mmCIF file of C-alpha atoms in Angstrom:
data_model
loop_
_atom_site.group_PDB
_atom_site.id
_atom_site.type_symbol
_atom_site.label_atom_id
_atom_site.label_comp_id
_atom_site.label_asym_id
_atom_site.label_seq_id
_atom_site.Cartn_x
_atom_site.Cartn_y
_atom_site.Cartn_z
ATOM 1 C CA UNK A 297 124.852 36.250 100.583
ATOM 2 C CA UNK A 298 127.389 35.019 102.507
ATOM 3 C CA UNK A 299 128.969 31.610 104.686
ATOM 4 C CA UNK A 300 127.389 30.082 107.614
ATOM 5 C CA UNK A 301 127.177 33.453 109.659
ATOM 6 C CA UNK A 302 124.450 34.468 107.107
ATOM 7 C CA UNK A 303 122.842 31.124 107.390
ATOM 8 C CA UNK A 304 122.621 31.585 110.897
ATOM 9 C CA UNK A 305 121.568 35.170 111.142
ATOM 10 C CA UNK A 306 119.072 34.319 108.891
ATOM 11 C CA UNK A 307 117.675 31.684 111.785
ATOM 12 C CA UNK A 308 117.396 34.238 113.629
ATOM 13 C CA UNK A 309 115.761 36.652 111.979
ATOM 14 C CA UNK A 310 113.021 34.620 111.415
ATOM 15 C CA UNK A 311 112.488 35.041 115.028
ATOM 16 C CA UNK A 312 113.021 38.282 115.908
ATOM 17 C CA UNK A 313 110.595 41.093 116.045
ATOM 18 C CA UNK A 314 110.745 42.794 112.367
ATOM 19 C CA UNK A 315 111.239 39.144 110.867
ATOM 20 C CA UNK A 316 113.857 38.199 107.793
ATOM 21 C CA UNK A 317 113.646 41.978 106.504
ATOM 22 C CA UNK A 318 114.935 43.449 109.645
ATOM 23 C CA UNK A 319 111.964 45.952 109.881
ATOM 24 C CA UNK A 320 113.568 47.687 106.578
ATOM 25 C CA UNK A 321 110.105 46.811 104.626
ATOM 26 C CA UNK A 322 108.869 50.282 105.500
ATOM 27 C CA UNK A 323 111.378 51.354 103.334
ATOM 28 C CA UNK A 324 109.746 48.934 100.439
ATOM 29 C CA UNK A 325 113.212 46.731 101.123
ATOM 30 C CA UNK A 326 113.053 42.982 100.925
ATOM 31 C CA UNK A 327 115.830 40.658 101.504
ATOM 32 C CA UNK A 328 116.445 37.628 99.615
ATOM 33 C CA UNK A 329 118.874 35.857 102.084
ATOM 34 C CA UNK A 330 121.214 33.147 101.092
ATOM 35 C CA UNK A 331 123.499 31.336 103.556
ATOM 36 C CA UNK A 332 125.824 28.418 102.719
ATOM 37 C CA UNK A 333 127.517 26.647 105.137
ATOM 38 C CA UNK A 334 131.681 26.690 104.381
ATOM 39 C CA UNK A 335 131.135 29.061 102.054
ATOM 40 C CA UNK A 336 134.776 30.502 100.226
ATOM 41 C CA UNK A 337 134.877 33.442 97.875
ATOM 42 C CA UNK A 338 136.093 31.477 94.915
ATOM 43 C CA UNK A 339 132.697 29.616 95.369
ATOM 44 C CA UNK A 340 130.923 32.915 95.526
ATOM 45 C CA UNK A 341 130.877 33.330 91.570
ATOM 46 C CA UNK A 342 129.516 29.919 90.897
ATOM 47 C CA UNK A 343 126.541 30.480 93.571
ATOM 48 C CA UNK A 344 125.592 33.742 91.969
ATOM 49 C CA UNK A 345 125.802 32.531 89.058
ATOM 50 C CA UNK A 346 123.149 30.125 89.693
ATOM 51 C CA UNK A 347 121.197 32.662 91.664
ATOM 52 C CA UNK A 348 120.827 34.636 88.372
ATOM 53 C CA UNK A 349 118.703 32.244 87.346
ATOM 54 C CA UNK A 350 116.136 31.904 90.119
ATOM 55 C CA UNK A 351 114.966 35.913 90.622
ATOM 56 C CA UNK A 352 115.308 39.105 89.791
ATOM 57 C CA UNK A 353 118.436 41.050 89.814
ATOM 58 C CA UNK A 354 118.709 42.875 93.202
ATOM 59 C CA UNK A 355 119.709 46.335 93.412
ATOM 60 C CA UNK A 356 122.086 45.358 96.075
ATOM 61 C CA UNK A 357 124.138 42.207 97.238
ATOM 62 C CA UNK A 358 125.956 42.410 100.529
ATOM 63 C CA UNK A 359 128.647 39.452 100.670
ATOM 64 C CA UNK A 360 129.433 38.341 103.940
ATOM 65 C CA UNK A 361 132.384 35.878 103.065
ATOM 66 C CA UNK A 362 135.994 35.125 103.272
ATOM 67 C CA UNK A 363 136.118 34.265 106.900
ATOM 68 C CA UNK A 364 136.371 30.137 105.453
ATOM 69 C CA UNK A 365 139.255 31.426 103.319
ATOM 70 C CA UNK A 366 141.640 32.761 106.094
ATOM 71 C CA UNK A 367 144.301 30.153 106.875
ATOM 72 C CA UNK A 368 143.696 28.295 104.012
ATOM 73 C CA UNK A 369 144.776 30.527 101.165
ATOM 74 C CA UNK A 370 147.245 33.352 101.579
ATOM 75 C CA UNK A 371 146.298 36.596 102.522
ATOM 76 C CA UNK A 372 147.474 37.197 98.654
ATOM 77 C CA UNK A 373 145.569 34.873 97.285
ATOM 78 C CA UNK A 374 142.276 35.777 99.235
ATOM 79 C CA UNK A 375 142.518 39.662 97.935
ATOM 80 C CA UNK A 376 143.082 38.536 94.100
ATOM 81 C CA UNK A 377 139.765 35.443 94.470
ATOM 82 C CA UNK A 378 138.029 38.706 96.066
ATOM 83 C CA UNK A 379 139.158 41.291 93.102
ATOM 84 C CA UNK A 380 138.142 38.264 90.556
ATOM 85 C CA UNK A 381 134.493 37.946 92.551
ATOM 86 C CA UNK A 382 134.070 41.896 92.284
ATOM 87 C CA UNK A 383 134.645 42.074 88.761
ATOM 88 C CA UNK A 384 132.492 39.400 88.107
ATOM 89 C CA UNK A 385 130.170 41.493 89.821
ATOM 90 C CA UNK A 386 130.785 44.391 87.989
ATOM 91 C CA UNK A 387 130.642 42.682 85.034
ATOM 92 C CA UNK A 388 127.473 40.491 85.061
ATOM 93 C CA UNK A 389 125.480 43.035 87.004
ATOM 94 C CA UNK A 390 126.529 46.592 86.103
ATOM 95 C CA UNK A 391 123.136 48.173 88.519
ATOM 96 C CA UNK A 392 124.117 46.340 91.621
ATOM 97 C CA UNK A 393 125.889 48.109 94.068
ATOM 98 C CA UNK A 394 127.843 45.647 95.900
ATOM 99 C CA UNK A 395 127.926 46.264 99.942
ATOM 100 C CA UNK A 396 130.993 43.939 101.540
ATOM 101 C CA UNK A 397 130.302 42.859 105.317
ATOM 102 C CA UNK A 398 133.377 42.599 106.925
ATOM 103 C CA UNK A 399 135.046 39.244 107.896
ATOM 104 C CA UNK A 400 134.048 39.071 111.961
ATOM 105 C CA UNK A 401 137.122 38.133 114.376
ATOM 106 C CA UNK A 402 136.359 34.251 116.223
ATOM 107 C CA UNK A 403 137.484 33.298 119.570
ATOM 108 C CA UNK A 404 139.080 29.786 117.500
ATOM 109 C CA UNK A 405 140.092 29.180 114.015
ATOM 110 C CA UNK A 406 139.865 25.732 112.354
ATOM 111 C CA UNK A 407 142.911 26.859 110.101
ATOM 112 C CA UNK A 408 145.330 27.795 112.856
ATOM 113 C CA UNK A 409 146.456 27.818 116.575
ATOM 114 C CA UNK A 410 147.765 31.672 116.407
ATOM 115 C CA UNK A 411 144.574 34.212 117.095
ATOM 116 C CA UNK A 412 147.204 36.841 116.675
ATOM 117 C CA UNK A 413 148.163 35.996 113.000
ATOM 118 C CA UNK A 414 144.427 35.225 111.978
ATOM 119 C CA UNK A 415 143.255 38.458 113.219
ATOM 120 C CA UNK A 416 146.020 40.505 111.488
ATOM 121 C CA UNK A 417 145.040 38.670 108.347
ATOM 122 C CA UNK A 418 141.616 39.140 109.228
ATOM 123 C CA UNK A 419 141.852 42.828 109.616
ATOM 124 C CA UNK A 420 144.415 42.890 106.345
ATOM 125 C CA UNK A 421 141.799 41.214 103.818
ATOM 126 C CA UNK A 422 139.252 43.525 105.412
ATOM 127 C CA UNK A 423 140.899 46.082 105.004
ATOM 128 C CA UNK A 424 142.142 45.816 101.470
ATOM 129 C CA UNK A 425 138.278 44.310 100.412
ATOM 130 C CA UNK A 426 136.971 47.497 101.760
ATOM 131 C CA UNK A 427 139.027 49.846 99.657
ATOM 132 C CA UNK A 428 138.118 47.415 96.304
ATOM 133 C CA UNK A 429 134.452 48.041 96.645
ATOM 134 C CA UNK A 430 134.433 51.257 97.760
ATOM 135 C CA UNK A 431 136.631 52.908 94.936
ATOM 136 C CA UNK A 432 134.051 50.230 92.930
ATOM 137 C CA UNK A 433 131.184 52.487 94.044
ATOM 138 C CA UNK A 434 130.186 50.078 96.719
ATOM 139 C CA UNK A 435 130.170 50.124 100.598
ATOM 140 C CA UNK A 436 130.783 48.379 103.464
ATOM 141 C CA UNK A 437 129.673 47.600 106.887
ATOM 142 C CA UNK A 438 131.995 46.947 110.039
ATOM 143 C CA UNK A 439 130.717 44.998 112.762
ATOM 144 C CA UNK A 440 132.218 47.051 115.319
ATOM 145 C CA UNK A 441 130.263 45.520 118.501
ATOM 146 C CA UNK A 442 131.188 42.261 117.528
ATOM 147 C CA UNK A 443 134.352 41.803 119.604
ATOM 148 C CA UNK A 444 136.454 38.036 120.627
ATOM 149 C CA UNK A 445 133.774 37.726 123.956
ATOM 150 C CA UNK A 446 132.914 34.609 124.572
ATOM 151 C CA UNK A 447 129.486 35.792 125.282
ATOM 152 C CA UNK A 448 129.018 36.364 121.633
ATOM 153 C CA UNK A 449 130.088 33.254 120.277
ATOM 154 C CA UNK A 450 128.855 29.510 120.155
ATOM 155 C CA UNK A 451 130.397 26.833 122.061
ATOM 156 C CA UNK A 452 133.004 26.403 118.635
ATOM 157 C CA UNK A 453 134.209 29.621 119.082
ATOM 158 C CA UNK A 454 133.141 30.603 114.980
ATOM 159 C CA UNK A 455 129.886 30.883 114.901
ATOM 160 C CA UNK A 456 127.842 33.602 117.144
ATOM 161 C CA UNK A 457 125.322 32.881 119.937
ATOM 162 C CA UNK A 458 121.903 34.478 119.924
ATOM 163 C CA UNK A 459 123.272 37.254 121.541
ATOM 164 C CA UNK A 460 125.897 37.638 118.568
ATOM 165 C CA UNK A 461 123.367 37.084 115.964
ATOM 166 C CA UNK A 462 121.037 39.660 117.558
ATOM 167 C CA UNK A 463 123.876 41.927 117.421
ATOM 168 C CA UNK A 464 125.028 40.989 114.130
ATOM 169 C CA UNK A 465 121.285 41.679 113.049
ATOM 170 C CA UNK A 466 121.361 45.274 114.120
ATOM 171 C CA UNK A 467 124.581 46.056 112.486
ATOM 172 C CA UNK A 468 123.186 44.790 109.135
ATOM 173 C CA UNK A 469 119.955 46.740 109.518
ATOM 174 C CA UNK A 470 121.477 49.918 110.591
ATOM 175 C CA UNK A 471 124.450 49.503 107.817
ATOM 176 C CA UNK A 472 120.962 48.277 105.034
ATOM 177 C CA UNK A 473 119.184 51.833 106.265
ATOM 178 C CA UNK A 474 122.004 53.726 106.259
ATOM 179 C CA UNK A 475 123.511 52.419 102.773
ATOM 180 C CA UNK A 476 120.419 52.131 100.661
ATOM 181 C CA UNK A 477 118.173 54.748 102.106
ATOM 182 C CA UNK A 478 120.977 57.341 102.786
ATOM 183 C CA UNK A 479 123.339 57.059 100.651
ATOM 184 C CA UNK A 480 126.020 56.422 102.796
ATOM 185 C CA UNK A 481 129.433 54.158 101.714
ATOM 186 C CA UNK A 482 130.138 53.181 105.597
ATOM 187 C CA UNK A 483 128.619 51.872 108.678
ATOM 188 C CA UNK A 484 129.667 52.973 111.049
ATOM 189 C CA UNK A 485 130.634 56.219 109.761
#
């Protein structure tokens, strides 16, 4: 679940050899994508929420969200919506385990001029996320090849290109197998 970037790399999944389950169905996993364009943590709640209602309780949810929020709330205010959204979790759901994709870095931000002071806050909500859902029981998955190259970004400078979202793809594949079929709380490790 997740903003835009999950919308997207959904899109492309569709395409791509292994399809919208990333080739992870020979592990009997299935992925029940849901992108929303703008999406902001506080509206995270409401859309799971709603989810409930529509299939069965996953196992898993990886959130892929907060990247909207940056710039428009403080870095303060992002961590405390985020706390809020894992304890609804927690609450609600006490089987999932709750995997956080990190916020990716942008060549432009539609919040603010300074790259410098986004990516600090970037890295600081990251950061502080992370250490939430891990002591939570949960893990996480860095995007580590996903660097501020133009060549992996759209035209607007947020969203990825293909080569991004193929990219992106792998990361969430390799962070699904080695979460939910190893065991592990990081990817990379």
């Amino acid at each position: 679940m997740g903003s835009s970037i999950i919308k997207h790399a959904f899109l492309e999944a569709v395409l791509r050899p292994g399809g919208t389950n990333l080739t992870l169905e020979r592990q009997n996993i299935s992925l029940w994508w849901q992108g929303y364009s703008g999406l902001q943590l506080g509206k995270t709640t409401q859309k799971i929420r709603s989810l409930k209602n529509v299939g069965p309780v996953p196992n898993f949810i990886l959130i892929h969200c907060g990247g909207n929020d940056l710039g428009k709330l403080s870095v303060r205010r992002i961590r405390v919506v985020a706390k809020l959204l894992l304890l609804f979790i927690r609450t609600n759901f006490q089987n999932i385990k709750v995997i956080w994709s990190f916020i990716l870095p942008r060549l432009q931000w539609r919040t603010s001029a300074s790259l410098k002071a986004m990516e600090k806050a970037r890295k600081r909500v990251n950061s502080h996320i992370a250490t939430t859902v891990l002591q939570s029981g949960g893990a996480i998955i860095r995007h580590t090849d996903i660097k501020p190259d133009p060549a992996l970004f759209a035209q607007d400078g947020v969203h990825l290109s293909s080569l991004g979202n193929s990219i992106f793809l792998n990361s969430l594949q390799g962070g699904l197998e080695a979460i939910i079929i190893h065991g592990k709380s990081c990817f990379p490790s």
